[in-house]
Amino acid sequence: MFQNVNARFETFLALAELAGAQREDPIPHLQEGLDFLAEHRSKYGSIEFQAGVSMVGQKLADFGLEVVADRGEAKAILAWTERVRAQNLQVPPTQNDTDPAVRDQMAQLRRARNDLWDAQLNSQPVDEVAQRVADLESKLRSSAWQQAGPGHVAEETTPDQIKALAAEGNATVISYFEYRGKLAAIVVSGEDIQWTTLTDLAEVEELARQVNADLDALASDFLPTPLRGSVTNSLQSNVARLADSVLTPLDEHVGTESVVIVPTRALNWVPWGMMPQLVDRPVTVAPSASVWWRCTRQNSPGGRVLLASGPALREVHEEFAAVARCYDDPDILTGEDATPEAILSAMDGAAVAHLAAHGQHEPDNVLFSRLNFHDGPLMAYDLDSLDTAPTEVILSACELGRSTVDVGDETLGFTAALLHAGTSTVIASLTRVPEQLSADMMSAYHRGRAAGLPPAKALAEAGKGHPWHPFICFGRG
């Protein structure tokens, strides 16, 4: 499938290298190659396949980044990094549930997933049902790869537009990227665009991994008190070291108000609200500054409020009672009413969707990352079936703020699928989270939103008193 495309890219790359050898500008040849890639990507309807297309053009992207970064012009670096990151989220969604065979396979997969969950809970053999799940997921992925795309991509967002929005919102945008084995950052304020190299990439990646491991450990209800203290100390130390590496060198450039973080792959699972410089401040995370700009500029029409819960949650009644008091007559789906089909129907056109359920990110099959409801899971794959995605989605669940970031900083996962479907704001956790903490945080968050606070500010206020919470505001803050 990619043979002819690869040949075209080798030509673009050869022309760029020849131009460089002749002391000419290679960028026009690289841009022509990326234009060709964008056109090719738009032919496919699968967000996963769109992300995979970027692997073909990675040499062009890397070559161009080195050229513009070596020249040292921050605005050009920002333009290039935006041109080559999270491009799968720049392709408008196409509905994926129109084929009856696909709908039947989805129903079979939900039943198989339910059977697998029951077998795991009851300590029964799982090999046969696990294989059935894998086979159905493989068939659905193959079907998605055959789906036609919209044939066009979103209009590019310019550095000047990003800077203007930062000025309008009194925000600082920090966009990280990888440059010659180092972590580097572009800082955009309403007044200026600057960039700097920071630290060794491998060191930062390891610190981020340790922070996530500590948070996952603290989520356990069965962690002995002495060990909990040790893990908390480890988390505090690792967070401080990580902040010293990725934020402290930028302190003089970062304002005192809201911050927008565009992470690179090494920083994708960083709980930014824990960083000492960002505690109690509105922090928003986006796969690219262009996605942040688009989410912020999207219209936010009114609509219903949906509360839906899955099984085996101890604190959900208290949580829903508190959240429901913040809104007039919300739709509430619980128990046997909370099926994936009913929830998807209620989500369509909603203003707010609060989904409380056990969740799981699937790093190897990201579009099957899921929330568990009655009668089976609601999966990231389902979300492109929405005519109108909810404006704001709150995932009171574990892990679903996680994304798998492929070559080219192409982002995949439940949160990314919501942003791709058209949701402007997603509140989600990066790690496992205790039910009581989730209930307390989400109740406080909705009170803040009902009082008129923007999402990132409401989350910052809800996090006061919970210094190690893993919730993140994605998209529009």
Short mmCIF file of C-alpha atoms in Angstrom, two decimals:
data_model
loop_
_atom_site.label_atom_id
_atom_site.label_comp_id
_atom_site.label_asym_id
_atom_site.label_seq_id
_atom_site.Cartn_x
_atom_site.Cartn_y
_atom_site.Cartn_z
CA MET A 1 0.00 0.00 0.00
CA PHE A 2 2.80 2.39 0.88
CA GLN A 3 5.28 1.28 -1.82
CA ASN A 4 4.47 4.10 -4.27
CA VAL A 5 4.19 6.61 -1.45
CA ASN A 6 7.61 5.62 -0.12
CA ALA A 7 9.11 6.07 -3.57
CA ARG A 8 7.67 9.59 -3.80
CA PHE A 9 9.07 10.46 -0.40
CA GLU A 10 12.51 9.20 -1.30
CA THR A 11 12.39 11.60 -4.25
CA PHE A 12 11.40 14.56 -2.05
CA LEU A 13 14.13 13.65 0.42
CA ALA A 14 16.78 13.32 -2.30
CA LEU A 15 15.85 16.71 -3.75
CA ALA A 16 16.05 18.29 -0.29
CA GLU A 17 19.44 16.73 0.42
CA LEU A 18 20.74 17.85 -2.97
CA ALA A 19 19.53 21.39 -2.30
CA GLY A 20 21.34 21.38 1.04
CA ALA A 21 24.55 20.11 -0.55
CA GLN A 22 24.34 22.92 -3.11
CA ARG A 23 23.81 25.51 -0.34
CA GLU A 24 20.22 26.02 -1.41
CA ASP A 25 17.12 25.95 0.80
CA PRO A 26 15.83 22.36 1.21
CA ILE A 27 12.62 23.43 2.96
CA PRO A 28 10.47 23.90 -0.20
CA HIS A 29 11.13 20.28 -1.21
CA LEU A 30 10.32 19.07 2.30
CA GLN A 31 7.12 21.12 2.40
CA GLU A 32 6.05 19.69 -0.95
CA GLY A 33 6.55 16.21 0.48
CA LEU A 34 4.47 17.04 3.56
CA ASP A 35 1.71 18.49 1.36
CA PHE A 36 1.65 15.19 -0.52
CA LEU A 37 1.52 13.32 2.80
CA ALA A 38 -1.42 15.41 4.05
CA GLU A 39 -3.36 14.72 0.87
CA HIS A 40 -2.62 11.01 1.14
CA ARG A 41 -3.56 10.90 4.84
CA SER A 42 -6.94 12.50 4.18
CA LYS A 43 -7.94 9.56 1.97
CA TYR A 44 -8.25 7.26 4.99
CA GLY A 45 -11.04 7.29 7.55
CA SER A 46 -9.21 5.42 10.31
CA ILE A 47 -7.53 7.75 12.80
CA GLU A 48 -5.13 4.92 13.58
CA PHE A 49 -4.21 4.50 9.92
CA GLN A 50 -3.86 8.27 9.53
CA ALA A 51 -1.32 8.24 12.35
CA GLY A 52 0.53 5.37 10.71
CA VAL A 53 0.84 7.33 7.46
CA SER A 54 3.10 9.83 9.26
CA MET A 55 5.78 7.16 9.68
CA VAL A 56 6.35 7.33 5.93
CA GLY A 57 7.26 11.02 6.08
CA GLN A 58 9.25 10.98 9.30
CA LYS A 59 12.61 11.48 7.57
CA LEU A 60 11.27 14.62 5.90
CA ALA A 61 9.88 15.89 9.20
CA ASP A 62 13.14 15.27 11.08
CA PHE A 63 15.28 16.78 8.32
CA GLY A 64 13.13 19.91 8.23
CA LEU A 65 13.17 20.29 12.00
CA GLU A 66 16.96 20.13 12.11
CA VAL A 67 17.19 22.73 9.32
CA VAL A 68 14.86 25.26 10.99
CA ALA A 69 16.20 24.63 14.51
CA ASP A 70 19.79 25.03 13.34
CA ARG A 71 18.77 28.41 11.92
CA GLY A 72 17.46 29.31 15.38
CA GLU A 73 14.29 31.23 14.45
CA ALA A 74 11.64 30.37 17.04
CA LYS A 75 8.62 31.27 14.91
CA ALA A 76 9.82 29.01 12.08
CA ILE A 77 10.47 26.16 14.54
CA LEU A 78 6.93 26.48 15.92
CA ALA A 79 5.49 26.49 12.40
CA TRP A 80 7.43 23.35 11.48
CA THR A 81 6.63 21.40 14.64
CA GLU A 82 2.94 22.21 14.21
CA ARG A 83 3.16 21.09 10.61
CA VAL A 84 4.39 17.62 11.55
CA ARG A 85 2.78 16.72 14.91
CA ALA A 86 -0.64 15.23 15.70
CA GLN A 87 -1.62 15.48 12.05
CA ASN A 88 -4.12 12.64 12.43
CA LEU A 89 -6.20 15.01 14.56
CA GLN A 90 -6.29 17.52 11.69
CA VAL A 91 -8.31 15.14 9.51
CA PRO A 92 -12.08 15.59 10.04
CA PRO A 93 -13.83 12.46 11.34
CA THR A 94 -15.90 10.17 9.16
CA GLN A 95 -18.61 8.01 10.66
CA ASN A 96 -17.57 4.40 11.13
CA ASP A 97 -20.78 2.53 12.00
CA THR A 98 -22.74 2.60 8.76
CA ASP A 99 -21.77 -0.95 7.70
CA PRO A 100 -24.14 -3.57 9.23
CA ALA A 101 -21.28 -6.10 9.33
CA VAL A 102 -19.18 -3.67 11.38
CA ARG A 103 -22.06 -3.04 13.79
CA ASP A 104 -22.48 -6.79 14.22
CA GLN A 105 -18.75 -7.22 14.92
CA MET A 106 -18.92 -4.42 17.50
CA ALA A 107 -21.81 -6.16 19.26
CA GLN A 108 -19.87 -9.43 19.26
CA LEU A 109 -16.80 -7.68 20.66
CA ARG A 110 -18.80 -6.11 23.50
CA ARG A 111 -20.15 -9.53 24.46
CA ALA A 112 -16.69 -11.09 24.25
CA ARG A 113 -15.19 -8.31 26.37
CA ASN A 114 -17.93 -8.82 28.94
CA ASP A 115 -17.23 -12.56 28.99
CA LEU A 116 -13.51 -11.88 29.44
CA TRP A 117 -14.14 -9.46 32.30
CA ASP A 118 -16.43 -11.99 34.04
CA ALA A 119 -13.84 -14.75 33.62
CA GLN A 120 -11.11 -12.56 35.08
CA LEU A 121 -13.26 -11.53 38.04
CA ASN A 122 -14.13 -15.16 38.77
CA SER A 123 -10.57 -16.50 38.26
CA GLN A 124 -11.70 -18.69 35.36
CA PRO A 125 -9.61 -19.68 32.29
CA VAL A 126 -9.41 -16.79 29.84
CA ASP A 127 -7.35 -18.06 26.89
CA GLU A 128 -10.28 -18.94 24.63
CA VAL A 129 -12.28 -15.77 25.20
CA ALA A 130 -9.14 -13.60 25.05
CA GLN A 131 -8.41 -15.05 21.61
CA ARG A 132 -11.99 -14.30 20.55
CA VAL A 133 -11.52 -10.69 21.65
CA ALA A 134 -8.23 -10.42 19.75
CA ASP A 135 -9.76 -11.88 16.57
CA LEU A 136 -12.72 -9.49 16.64
CA GLU A 137 -10.49 -6.49 17.29
CA SER A 138 -8.31 -7.51 14.35
CA LYS A 139 -11.35 -7.72 12.05
CA LEU A 140 -12.60 -4.30 13.17
CA ARG A 141 -9.20 -2.70 12.65
CA SER A 142 -9.04 -4.15 9.14
CA SER A 143 -12.51 -2.77 8.41
CA ALA A 144 -11.51 0.65 9.71
CA TRP A 145 -8.42 0.70 7.52
CA GLN A 146 -10.63 0.24 4.45
CA GLN A 147 -12.83 3.19 5.38
CA ALA A 148 -12.60 6.20 3.07
CA GLY A 149 -11.54 9.52 4.53
CA PRO A 150 -12.98 13.00 3.98
CA GLY A 151 -10.39 13.93 1.32
CA HIS A 152 -9.31 17.14 3.05
CA VAL A 153 -7.63 18.34 6.24
CA ALA A 154 -8.20 21.27 8.57
CA GLU A 155 -6.64 24.57 7.60
CA GLU A 156 -3.20 25.08 9.12
CA THR A 157 -2.95 27.22 12.24
CA THR A 158 -0.17 29.81 12.03
CA PRO A 159 2.25 30.88 14.80
CA ASP A 160 0.64 34.34 14.72
CA GLN A 161 -2.79 32.81 15.41
CA ILE A 162 -1.36 30.80 18.31
CA LYS A 163 0.35 33.89 19.71
CA ALA A 164 -2.83 35.96 19.37
CA LEU A 165 -4.89 33.37 21.25
CA ALA A 166 -2.24 33.23 23.99
CA ALA A 167 -2.51 37.01 24.34
CA GLU A 168 -6.31 36.88 24.37
CA GLY A 169 -6.36 34.31 27.17
CA ASN A 170 -3.35 35.66 29.08
CA ALA A 171 -1.79 32.23 28.62
CA THR A 172 1.67 30.84 28.01
CA VAL A 173 2.04 27.98 25.54
CA ILE A 174 4.98 25.61 26.07
CA SER A 175 5.51 23.33 23.09
CA TYR A 176 8.14 20.63 23.62
CA PHE A 177 10.01 18.86 20.84
CA GLU A 178 12.96 16.52 20.35
CA TYR A 179 16.09 17.97 18.76
CA ARG A 180 19.34 16.06 18.23
CA GLY A 181 18.83 13.81 21.27
CA LYS A 182 17.78 16.68 23.53
CA LEU A 183 14.47 17.93 24.81
CA ALA A 184 13.74 21.46 23.61
CA ALA A 185 10.86 23.87 24.13
CA ILE A 186 9.17 26.73 22.32
CA VAL A 187 7.53 29.27 24.64
CA VAL A 188 4.71 31.37 23.20
CA SER A 189 3.28 34.32 25.08
CA GLY A 190 1.16 37.20 23.89
CA GLU A 191 4.35 39.21 23.49
CA ASP A 192 6.96 36.86 22.04
CA ILE A 193 7.92 33.43 20.71
CA GLN A 194 11.18 31.98 22.06
CA TRP A 195 12.88 28.60 22.16
CA THR A 196 15.64 26.80 24.05
CA THR A 197 17.18 23.37 24.46
CA LEU A 198 16.67 21.82 27.89
CA THR A 199 18.10 18.45 28.84
CA ASP A 200 18.86 14.87 27.82
CA LEU A 201 15.78 13.20 26.39
CA ALA A 202 16.37 9.73 27.89
CA GLU A 203 16.73 11.16 31.41
CA VAL A 204 13.40 12.98 31.17
CA GLU A 205 11.66 9.91 29.78
CA GLU A 206 12.84 7.81 32.73
CA LEU A 207 11.74 10.42 35.29
CA ALA A 208 8.27 10.59 33.70
CA ARG A 209 8.03 6.79 33.85
CA GLN A 210 8.95 6.79 37.55
CA VAL A 211 6.35 9.46 38.35
CA ASN A 212 3.63 7.39 36.67
CA ALA A 213 4.73 4.24 38.49
CA ASP A 214 4.54 6.07 41.84
CA LEU A 215 1.06 7.39 41.07
CA ASP A 216 -0.19 3.95 40.06
CA ALA A 217 1.16 2.51 43.32
CA LEU A 218 -0.55 5.21 45.41
CA ALA A 219 -3.90 4.41 43.76
CA SER A 220 -4.01 1.03 45.52
CA ASP A 221 -6.35 0.80 48.52
CA PHE A 222 -4.17 -1.98 49.95
CA LEU A 223 -0.81 -0.19 50.11
CA PRO A 224 0.53 -0.45 53.71
CA THR A 225 0.90 2.90 55.45
CA PRO A 226 4.73 2.78 55.80
CA LEU A 227 5.09 1.86 52.12
CA ARG A 228 2.62 4.59 51.15
CA GLY A 229 4.86 7.10 52.87
CA SER A 230 7.90 5.83 50.98
CA VAL A 231 6.11 5.96 47.64
CA THR A 232 4.84 9.48 48.36
CA ASN A 233 8.39 10.61 49.13
CA SER A 234 9.60 9.00 45.90
CA LEU A 235 6.85 10.74 43.94
CA GLN A 236 7.65 14.10 45.49
CA SER A 237 11.35 13.70 44.66
CA ASN A 238 10.74 12.54 41.09
CA VAL A 239 8.25 15.33 40.40
CA ALA A 240 10.73 17.93 41.67
CA ARG A 241 13.54 16.50 39.53
CA LEU A 242 11.30 16.39 36.48
CA ALA A 243 10.17 19.97 37.02
CA ASP A 244 13.79 21.10 37.38
CA SER A 245 14.53 19.54 33.99
CA VAL A 246 11.53 20.65 31.92
CA LEU A 247 10.12 23.79 33.59
CA THR A 248 12.67 25.54 35.81
CA PRO A 249 14.82 26.69 32.85
CA LEU A 250 11.68 28.33 31.42
CA ASP A 251 10.57 30.13 34.61
CA GLU A 252 11.51 33.61 33.42
CA HIS A 253 9.46 33.16 30.24
CA VAL A 254 6.33 31.66 31.80
CA GLY A 255 3.71 34.03 33.17
CA THR A 256 1.68 33.65 36.32
CA GLU A 257 -1.66 32.77 34.74
CA SER A 258 -2.78 29.80 32.65
CA VAL A 259 -0.34 27.47 30.90
CA VAL A 260 -0.91 25.32 27.82
CA ILE A 261 1.40 22.30 27.49
CA VAL A 262 2.08 20.60 24.17
CA PRO A 263 4.10 17.52 25.16
CA THR A 264 6.34 15.42 23.02
CA ARG A 265 6.35 11.63 23.23
CA ALA A 266 8.71 11.51 26.24
CA LEU A 267 6.39 13.78 28.25
CA ASN A 268 3.04 12.41 27.20
CA TRP A 269 2.12 10.93 30.60
CA VAL A 270 3.40 13.75 32.82
CA PRO A 271 0.86 14.96 35.45
CA TRP A 272 1.57 18.64 34.84
CA GLY A 273 -0.60 19.99 37.64
CA MET A 274 1.81 18.42 40.17
CA MET A 275 4.80 20.42 38.95
CA PRO A 276 5.71 22.95 41.68
CA GLN A 277 5.55 25.87 39.23
CA LEU A 278 2.05 24.87 38.09
CA VAL A 279 0.31 23.86 41.33
CA ASP A 280 -3.09 25.60 41.65
CA ARG A 281 -2.71 27.17 38.20
CA PRO A 282 -4.98 26.49 35.22
CA VAL A 283 -3.08 23.98 33.06
CA THR A 284 -4.29 22.64 29.72
CA VAL A 285 -2.65 19.86 27.70
CA ALA A 286 -3.08 19.49 23.94
CA PRO A 287 -1.52 17.19 21.33
CA SER A 288 -0.54 20.28 19.36
CA ALA A 289 -0.99 24.04 19.64
CA SER A 290 -3.19 23.81 16.55
CA VAL A 291 -5.53 21.38 18.33
CA TRP A 292 -5.67 23.76 21.33
CA TRP A 293 -6.46 26.67 19.00
CA ARG A 294 -9.19 24.69 17.22
CA CYS A 295 -10.77 23.44 20.46
CA THR A 296 -10.76 26.95 21.93
CA ARG A 297 -12.27 28.52 18.82
CA GLN A 298 -15.03 25.91 18.44
CA ASN A 299 -18.54 27.07 19.15
CA SER A 300 -20.03 25.72 22.38
CA PRO A 301 -23.76 25.33 21.77
CA GLY A 302 -26.02 24.45 24.64
CA GLY A 303 -27.38 20.97 25.11
CA ARG A 304 -28.19 18.24 27.56
CA VAL A 305 -26.07 17.13 30.50
CA LEU A 306 -25.47 13.38 30.70
CA LEU A 307 -24.33 11.39 33.74
CA ALA A 308 -23.61 7.71 33.09
CA SER A 309 -22.03 5.11 35.36
CA GLY A 310 -20.66 1.62 34.93
CA PRO A 311 -20.76 -1.36 37.31
CA ALA A 312 -18.68 -2.11 40.41
CA LEU A 313 -18.19 1.49 41.59
CA ARG A 314 -18.53 2.02 45.34
CA GLU A 315 -18.71 5.83 45.42
CA VAL A 316 -20.76 6.53 42.31
CA HIS A 317 -24.09 7.29 44.05
CA GLU A 318 -22.49 9.97 46.21
CA GLU A 319 -20.62 11.35 43.18
CA PHE A 320 -23.71 11.50 40.97
CA ALA A 321 -25.85 13.09 43.67
CA ALA A 322 -23.28 15.87 44.06
CA VAL A 323 -22.80 16.38 40.32
CA ALA A 324 -26.54 16.30 39.56
CA ARG A 325 -27.12 19.20 41.97
CA CYS A 326 -24.97 21.39 39.70
CA TYR A 327 -27.33 21.12 36.72
CA ASP A 328 -31.01 21.39 35.84
CA ASP A 329 -32.55 18.02 35.11
CA PRO A 330 -29.53 16.06 33.80
CA ASP A 331 -30.00 12.76 31.99
CA ILE A 332 -28.82 9.95 34.30
CA LEU A 333 -28.04 6.43 33.08
CA THR A 334 -27.10 3.82 35.67
CA GLY A 335 -27.39 0.06 36.12
CA GLU A 336 -28.96 -1.86 33.25
CA ASP A 337 -29.90 1.41 31.52
CA ALA A 338 -26.24 2.34 31.10
CA THR A 339 -25.45 0.31 28.00
CA PRO A 340 -22.85 1.55 25.49
CA GLU A 341 -25.55 2.05 22.85
CA ALA A 342 -27.75 4.11 25.19
CA ILE A 343 -24.79 6.19 26.35
CA LEU A 344 -23.61 6.92 22.80
CA SER A 345 -27.13 7.99 21.86
CA ALA A 346 -27.33 10.31 24.88
CA MET A 347 -23.83 11.70 24.23
CA ASP A 348 -24.77 12.79 20.72
CA GLY A 349 -25.31 16.54 20.85
CA ALA A 350 -24.83 16.80 24.63
CA ALA A 351 -23.18 19.85 26.17
CA VAL A 352 -21.60 17.85 29.00
CA ALA A 353 -21.07 14.11 29.39
CA HIS A 354 -19.80 12.82 32.75
CA LEU A 355 -18.84 9.15 32.44
CA ALA A 356 -17.94 7.25 35.61
CA ALA A 357 -16.67 3.73 35.00
CA HIS A 358 -13.68 1.47 35.25
CA GLY A 359 -11.45 2.36 32.32
CA GLN A 360 -8.41 0.94 30.63
CA HIS A 361 -5.97 2.33 28.07
CA GLU A 362 -4.82 -0.28 25.55
CA PRO A 363 -1.34 0.78 24.36
CA ASP A 364 -1.19 -1.92 21.67
CA ASN A 365 -4.77 -1.47 20.42
CA VAL A 366 -5.47 2.14 21.35
CA LEU A 367 -8.84 2.45 19.63
CA PHE A 368 -10.09 -0.35 21.88
CA SER A 369 -9.26 1.64 25.02
CA ARG A 370 -12.52 1.53 26.90
CA LEU A 371 -14.95 2.33 29.66
CA ASN A 372 -16.83 -0.66 31.09
CA PHE A 373 -20.61 -0.32 31.21
CA HIS A 374 -23.55 -2.69 31.50
CA ASP A 375 -23.59 -5.12 28.57
CA GLY A 376 -20.03 -4.33 27.50
CA PRO A 377 -17.45 -1.61 26.96
CA LEU A 378 -17.74 1.76 25.27
CA MET A 379 -14.56 2.02 23.20
CA ALA A 380 -12.58 4.82 21.60
CA TYR A 381 -13.50 3.19 18.29
CA ASP A 382 -17.18 4.06 18.97
CA LEU A 383 -16.66 7.79 19.21
CA ASP A 384 -16.44 8.61 15.51
CA SER A 385 -19.99 7.26 15.17
CA LEU A 386 -21.29 10.41 16.91
CA ASP A 387 -23.01 12.99 14.70
CA THR A 388 -22.16 15.74 17.19
CA ALA A 389 -19.68 14.94 19.94
CA PRO A 390 -20.32 16.39 23.41
CA THR A 391 -18.69 19.76 23.95
CA GLU A 392 -17.19 18.69 27.27
CA VAL A 393 -16.49 15.16 28.50
CA ILE A 394 -15.44 14.25 32.04
CA LEU A 395 -13.97 10.77 32.41
CA SER A 396 -14.23 9.81 36.05
CA ALA A 397 -12.15 6.74 35.32
CA CYS A 398 -8.62 5.37 35.39
CA GLU A 399 -5.96 5.80 32.71
CA LEU A 400 -8.06 7.26 29.89
CA GLY A 401 -6.05 10.48 29.80
CA ARG A 402 -3.21 8.30 28.58
CA SER A 403 -2.39 8.24 24.90
CA THR A 404 -0.06 6.21 22.79
CA VAL A 405 2.17 8.59 20.85
CA ASP A 406 3.59 7.19 17.64
CA VAL A 407 6.33 8.44 15.35
CA GLY A 408 5.72 12.10 14.54
CA ASP A 409 3.97 12.76 17.87
CA GLU A 410 0.79 11.25 16.43
CA THR A 411 -1.59 10.82 19.35
CA LEU A 412 -4.00 7.90 19.82
CA GLY A 413 -6.25 6.87 22.70
CA PHE A 414 -9.66 7.53 24.26
CA THR A 415 -9.04 11.22 24.93
CA ALA A 416 -7.50 11.76 21.50
CA ALA A 417 -10.49 10.01 19.90
CA LEU A 418 -12.85 12.42 21.68
CA LEU A 419 -10.86 15.45 20.48
CA HIS A 420 -10.85 14.01 16.96
CA ALA A 421 -14.62 13.48 17.09
CA GLY A 422 -15.13 17.16 17.95
CA THR A 423 -15.15 17.41 21.74
CA SER A 424 -13.52 20.65 22.92
CA THR A 425 -12.61 19.76 26.51
CA VAL A 426 -11.80 16.41 28.10
CA ILE A 427 -11.07 15.93 31.81
CA ALA A 428 -9.31 12.61 32.37
CA SER A 429 -6.81 10.82 34.58
CA LEU A 430 -3.34 9.74 33.46
CA THR A 431 -3.11 6.85 35.91
CA ARG A 432 -5.20 4.62 38.13
CA VAL A 433 -7.10 6.72 40.66
CA PRO A 434 -8.85 5.83 43.96
CA GLU A 435 -12.64 5.99 43.69
CA GLN A 436 -13.05 8.38 46.62
CA LEU A 437 -10.49 10.81 45.19
CA SER A 438 -12.20 10.69 41.82
CA ALA A 439 -15.63 11.30 43.38
CA ASP A 440 -14.37 14.24 45.47
CA MET A 441 -12.45 15.83 42.60
CA MET A 442 -15.19 15.50 40.03
CA SER A 443 -17.87 16.83 42.37
CA ALA A 444 -15.73 19.89 43.10
CA TYR A 445 -14.95 20.30 39.41
CA HIS A 446 -18.63 20.46 38.45
CA ARG A 447 -19.34 22.95 41.24
CA GLY A 448 -16.64 25.17 39.77
CA ARG A 449 -18.03 24.83 36.27
CA ALA A 450 -21.55 25.61 37.49
CA ALA A 451 -20.14 28.73 39.15
CA GLY A 452 -18.78 29.89 35.80
CA LEU A 453 -15.13 28.85 36.02
CA PRO A 454 -13.41 27.74 32.78
CA PRO A 455 -12.50 24.02 32.71
CA ALA A 456 -8.78 24.32 33.55
CA LYS A 457 -9.48 26.79 36.37
CA ALA A 458 -12.27 24.59 37.76
CA LEU A 459 -9.91 21.61 37.78
CA ALA A 460 -7.17 23.62 39.49
CA GLU A 461 -9.62 24.69 42.20
CA ALA A 462 -10.92 21.13 42.59
CA GLY A 463 -7.35 19.90 43.01
CA LYS A 464 -6.61 22.06 46.04
CA GLY A 465 -6.13 19.72 48.96
CA HIS A 466 -5.33 16.83 46.60
CA PRO A 467 -1.68 17.54 45.66
CA TRP A 468 -1.08 14.18 43.98
CA HIS A 469 -4.20 13.90 41.83
CA PRO A 470 -3.56 12.71 38.23
CA PHE A 471 -6.41 14.54 36.44
CA ILE A 472 -5.63 16.66 33.39
CA CYS A 473 -7.63 19.15 31.33
CA PHE A 474 -7.19 18.39 27.62
CA GLY A 475 -8.12 20.59 24.67
CA ARG A 476 -9.78 23.86 25.59
CA GLY A 477 -8.97 25.12 29.07
#
